[in-house]
mmCIF file of C-alpha atoms in Angstrom:
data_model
loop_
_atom_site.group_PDB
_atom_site.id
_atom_site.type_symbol
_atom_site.label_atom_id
_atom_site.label_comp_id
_atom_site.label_asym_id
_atom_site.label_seq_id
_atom_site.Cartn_x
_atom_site.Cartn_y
_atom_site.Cartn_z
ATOM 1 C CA UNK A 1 -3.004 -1.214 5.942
ATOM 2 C CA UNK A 2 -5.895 -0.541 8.156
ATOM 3 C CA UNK A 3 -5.193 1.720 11.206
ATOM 4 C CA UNK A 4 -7.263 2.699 14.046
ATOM 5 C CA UNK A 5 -7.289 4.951 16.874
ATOM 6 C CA UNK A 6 -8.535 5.980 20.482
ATOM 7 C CA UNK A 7 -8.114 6.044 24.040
ATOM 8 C CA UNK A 8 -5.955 3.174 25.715
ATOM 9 C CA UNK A 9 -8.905 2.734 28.078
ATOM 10 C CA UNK A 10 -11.718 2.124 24.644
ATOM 11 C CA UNK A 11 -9.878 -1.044 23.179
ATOM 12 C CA UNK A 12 -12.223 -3.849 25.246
ATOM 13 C CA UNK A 13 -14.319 -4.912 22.932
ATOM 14 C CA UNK A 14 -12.654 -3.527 19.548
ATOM 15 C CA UNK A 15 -12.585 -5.171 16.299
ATOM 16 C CA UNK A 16 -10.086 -4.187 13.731
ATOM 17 C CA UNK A 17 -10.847 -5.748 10.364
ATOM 18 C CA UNK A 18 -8.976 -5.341 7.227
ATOM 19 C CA UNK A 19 -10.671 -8.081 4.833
ATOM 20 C CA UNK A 20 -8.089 -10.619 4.912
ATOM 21 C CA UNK A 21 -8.273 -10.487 8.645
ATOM 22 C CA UNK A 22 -10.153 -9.299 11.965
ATOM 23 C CA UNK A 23 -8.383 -8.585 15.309
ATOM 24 C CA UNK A 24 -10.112 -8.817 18.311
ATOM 25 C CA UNK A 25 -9.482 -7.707 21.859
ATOM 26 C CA UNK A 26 -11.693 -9.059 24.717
ATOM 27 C CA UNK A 27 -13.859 -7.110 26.929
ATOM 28 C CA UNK A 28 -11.517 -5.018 29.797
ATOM 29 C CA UNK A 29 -8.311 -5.172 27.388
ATOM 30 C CA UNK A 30 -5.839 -3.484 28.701
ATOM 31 C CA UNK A 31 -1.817 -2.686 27.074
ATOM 32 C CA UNK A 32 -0.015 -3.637 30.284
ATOM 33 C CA UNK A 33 1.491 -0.336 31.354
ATOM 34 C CA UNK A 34 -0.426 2.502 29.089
ATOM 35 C CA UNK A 35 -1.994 4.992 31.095
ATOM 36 C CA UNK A 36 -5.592 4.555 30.105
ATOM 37 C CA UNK A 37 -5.797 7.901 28.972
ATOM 38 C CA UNK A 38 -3.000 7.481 26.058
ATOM 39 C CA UNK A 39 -3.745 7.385 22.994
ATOM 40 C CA UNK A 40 -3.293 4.028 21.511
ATOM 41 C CA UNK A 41 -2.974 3.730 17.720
ATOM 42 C CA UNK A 42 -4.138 -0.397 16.305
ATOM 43 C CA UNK A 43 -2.707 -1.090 12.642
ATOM 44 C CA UNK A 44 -2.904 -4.000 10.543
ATOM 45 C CA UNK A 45 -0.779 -4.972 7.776
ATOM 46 C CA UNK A 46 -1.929 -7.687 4.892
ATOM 47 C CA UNK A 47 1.142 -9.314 2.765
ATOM 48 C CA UNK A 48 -0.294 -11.196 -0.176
ATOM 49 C CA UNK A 49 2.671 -13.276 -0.668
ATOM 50 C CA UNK A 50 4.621 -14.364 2.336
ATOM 51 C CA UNK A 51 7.107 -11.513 3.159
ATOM 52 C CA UNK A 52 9.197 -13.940 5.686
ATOM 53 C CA UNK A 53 10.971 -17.583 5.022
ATOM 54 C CA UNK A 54 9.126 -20.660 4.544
ATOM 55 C CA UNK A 55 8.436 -23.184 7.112
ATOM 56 C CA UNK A 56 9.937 -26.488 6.546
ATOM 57 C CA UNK A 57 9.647 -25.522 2.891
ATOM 58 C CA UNK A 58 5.967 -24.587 3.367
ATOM 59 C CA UNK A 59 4.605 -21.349 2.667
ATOM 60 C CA UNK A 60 1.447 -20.140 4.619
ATOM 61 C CA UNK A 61 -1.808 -21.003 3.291
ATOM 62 C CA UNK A 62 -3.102 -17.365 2.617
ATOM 63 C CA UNK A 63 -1.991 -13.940 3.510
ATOM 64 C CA UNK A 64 0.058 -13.528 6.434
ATOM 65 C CA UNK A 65 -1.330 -10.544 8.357
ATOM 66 C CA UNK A 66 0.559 -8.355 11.242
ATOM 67 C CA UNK A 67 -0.532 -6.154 14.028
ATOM 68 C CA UNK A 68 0.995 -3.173 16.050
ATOM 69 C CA UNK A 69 -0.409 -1.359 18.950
ATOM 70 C CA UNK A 70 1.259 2.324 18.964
ATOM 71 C CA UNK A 71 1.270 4.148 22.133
ATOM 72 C CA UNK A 72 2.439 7.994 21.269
ATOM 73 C CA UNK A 73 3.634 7.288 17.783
ATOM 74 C CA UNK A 74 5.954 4.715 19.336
ATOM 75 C CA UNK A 75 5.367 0.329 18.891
ATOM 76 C CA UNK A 76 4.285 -1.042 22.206
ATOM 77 C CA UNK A 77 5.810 -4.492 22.794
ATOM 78 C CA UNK A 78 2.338 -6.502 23.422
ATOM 79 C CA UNK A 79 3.334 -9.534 24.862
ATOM 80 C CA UNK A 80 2.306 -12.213 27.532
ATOM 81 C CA UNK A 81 -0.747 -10.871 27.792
ATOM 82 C CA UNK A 82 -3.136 -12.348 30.336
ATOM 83 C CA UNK A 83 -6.272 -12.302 28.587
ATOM 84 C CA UNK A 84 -5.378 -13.592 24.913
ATOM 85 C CA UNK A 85 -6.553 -12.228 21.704
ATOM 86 C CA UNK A 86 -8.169 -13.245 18.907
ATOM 87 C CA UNK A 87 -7.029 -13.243 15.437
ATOM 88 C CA UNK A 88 -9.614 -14.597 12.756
ATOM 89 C CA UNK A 89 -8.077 -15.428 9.198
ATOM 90 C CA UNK A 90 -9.971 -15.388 5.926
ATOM 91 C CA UNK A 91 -9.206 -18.286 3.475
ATOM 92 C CA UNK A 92 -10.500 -22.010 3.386
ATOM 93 C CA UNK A 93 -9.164 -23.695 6.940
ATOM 94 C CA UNK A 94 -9.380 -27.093 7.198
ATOM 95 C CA UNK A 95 -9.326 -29.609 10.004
ATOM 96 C CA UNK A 96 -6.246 -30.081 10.030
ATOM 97 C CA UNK A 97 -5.083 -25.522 9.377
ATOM 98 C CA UNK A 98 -3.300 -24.366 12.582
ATOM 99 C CA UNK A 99 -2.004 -20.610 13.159
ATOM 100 C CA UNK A 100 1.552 -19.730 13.162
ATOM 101 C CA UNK A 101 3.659 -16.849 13.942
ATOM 102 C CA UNK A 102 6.944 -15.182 13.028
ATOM 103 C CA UNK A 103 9.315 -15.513 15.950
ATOM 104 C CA UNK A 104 11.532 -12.874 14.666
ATOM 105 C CA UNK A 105 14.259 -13.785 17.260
ATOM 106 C CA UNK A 106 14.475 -17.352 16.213
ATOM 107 C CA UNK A 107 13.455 -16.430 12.113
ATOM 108 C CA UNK A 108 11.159 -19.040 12.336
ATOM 109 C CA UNK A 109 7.589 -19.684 12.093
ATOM 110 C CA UNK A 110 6.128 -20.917 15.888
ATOM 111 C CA UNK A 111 2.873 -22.307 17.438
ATOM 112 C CA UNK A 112 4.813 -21.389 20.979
ATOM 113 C CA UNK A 113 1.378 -19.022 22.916
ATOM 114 C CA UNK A 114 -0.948 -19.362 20.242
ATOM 115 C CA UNK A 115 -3.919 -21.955 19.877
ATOM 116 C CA UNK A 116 -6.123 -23.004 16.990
ATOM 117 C CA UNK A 117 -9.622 -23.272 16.606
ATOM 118 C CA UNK A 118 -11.938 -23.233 12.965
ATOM 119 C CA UNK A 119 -15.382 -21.514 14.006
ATOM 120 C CA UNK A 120 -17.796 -21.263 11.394
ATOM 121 C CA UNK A 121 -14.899 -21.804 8.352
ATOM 122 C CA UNK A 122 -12.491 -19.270 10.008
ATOM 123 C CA UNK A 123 -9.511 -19.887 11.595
ATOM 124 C CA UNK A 124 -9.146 -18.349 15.027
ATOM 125 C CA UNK A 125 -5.568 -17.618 16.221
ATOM 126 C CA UNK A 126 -5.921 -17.401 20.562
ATOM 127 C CA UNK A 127 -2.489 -15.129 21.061
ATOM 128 C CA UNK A 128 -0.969 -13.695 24.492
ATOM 129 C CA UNK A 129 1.627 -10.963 21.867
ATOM 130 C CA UNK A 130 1.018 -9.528 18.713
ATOM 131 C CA UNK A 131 3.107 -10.398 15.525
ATOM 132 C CA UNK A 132 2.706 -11.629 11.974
ATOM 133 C CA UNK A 133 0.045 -14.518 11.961
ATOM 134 C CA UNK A 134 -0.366 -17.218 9.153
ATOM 135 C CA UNK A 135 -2.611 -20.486 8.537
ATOM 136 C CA UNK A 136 -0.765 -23.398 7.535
ATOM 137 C CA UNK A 137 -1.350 -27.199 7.031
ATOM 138 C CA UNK A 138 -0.801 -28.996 9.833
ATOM 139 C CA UNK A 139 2.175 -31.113 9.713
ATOM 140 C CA UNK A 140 0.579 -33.813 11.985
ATOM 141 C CA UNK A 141 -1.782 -34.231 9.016
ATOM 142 C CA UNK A 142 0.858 -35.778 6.799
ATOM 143 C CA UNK A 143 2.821 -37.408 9.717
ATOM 144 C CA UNK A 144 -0.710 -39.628 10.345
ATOM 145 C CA UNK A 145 -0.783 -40.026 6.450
ATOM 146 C CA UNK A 146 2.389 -41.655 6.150
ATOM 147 C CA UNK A 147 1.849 -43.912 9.546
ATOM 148 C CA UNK A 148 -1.358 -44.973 7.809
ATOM 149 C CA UNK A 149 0.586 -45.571 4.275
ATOM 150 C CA UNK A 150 3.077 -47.753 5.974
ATOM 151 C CA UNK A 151 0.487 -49.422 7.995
ATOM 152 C CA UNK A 152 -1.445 -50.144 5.177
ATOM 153 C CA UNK A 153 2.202 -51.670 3.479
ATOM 154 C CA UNK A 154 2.776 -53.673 6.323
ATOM 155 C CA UNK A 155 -0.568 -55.156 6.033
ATOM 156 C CA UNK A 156 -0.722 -56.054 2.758
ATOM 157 C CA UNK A 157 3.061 -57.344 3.349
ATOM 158 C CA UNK A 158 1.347 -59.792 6.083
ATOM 159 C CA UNK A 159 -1.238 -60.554 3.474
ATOM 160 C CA UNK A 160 1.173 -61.334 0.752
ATOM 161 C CA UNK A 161 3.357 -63.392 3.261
#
């Protein structure tokens, strides 16, 4: 758990980093409604081993990470924010990695408000809320494997033929 705090109007431009992951909020952040002379508490939370269910039987890639924004010792709902932030994972992303998060209304990992992007062999998670985040494998990866496999079969069925 890494935990940081300061003045509601100091968090443009922060970077919270905990090893397996780095939060970071944009220049001119602001939590929509905090006074910006609150104090505003940012924690992050590492799980080693994937604390929520699977996705479609698929586990996430590497840690799942969370993050909170406190505002007087109470959790701040942080979402549908208009300037997004940025999440960057540690692990081994791949072309084909994409960030999820736990919907915790639907119990459900979700790609719903967050986009992907590998910058120098991290994976950057673009969010508008704050939540648990996770990498996982791309399912369009294996969709285009098995079009290609039964391509290929079809082919060589033509061949045969």
């Amino acid at each position: 758990t890494t935990v940081g705090k300061q003045s509601a109007s100091g968090l443009g431009g922060l970077a919270l980093t905990d090893g397996q992951s780095t939060l970071k909020m944009a220049t001119g952040f602001t939590v929509p409604g905090v006074a910006v002379d609150a104090v505003v508490g940012v924690a992050s939370v590492s799980f080693t081993s994937n604390p929520f269910g699977g996705d479609g039987g698929k586990s996430p890639d590497g840690a799942v990470v969370s993050f909170e924004i406190s505002v007087d010792g109470a959790t701040a709902p942080v979402s549908g924010l208009s300037t997004p932030l940025s999440i960057e994972l540690r692990g081994r992303p791949t072309s084909s990695s994409v960030c999820k998060f736990w919907n915790t209304s639907a119990s459900s990992w979700s790609t719903t408000g967050v986009t992907t992007a590998v910058v120098s062999g991290v994976l950057t998670c673009q969010t508008t809320h704050l939540t648990a985040f996770g990498s996982f494998t791309s399912s369009a990866a294996g969709v285009a494997a098995s079009l290609l496999v039964a391509a290929l079969a079809l082919v060589l069925q033509l061949t045969v033929a």
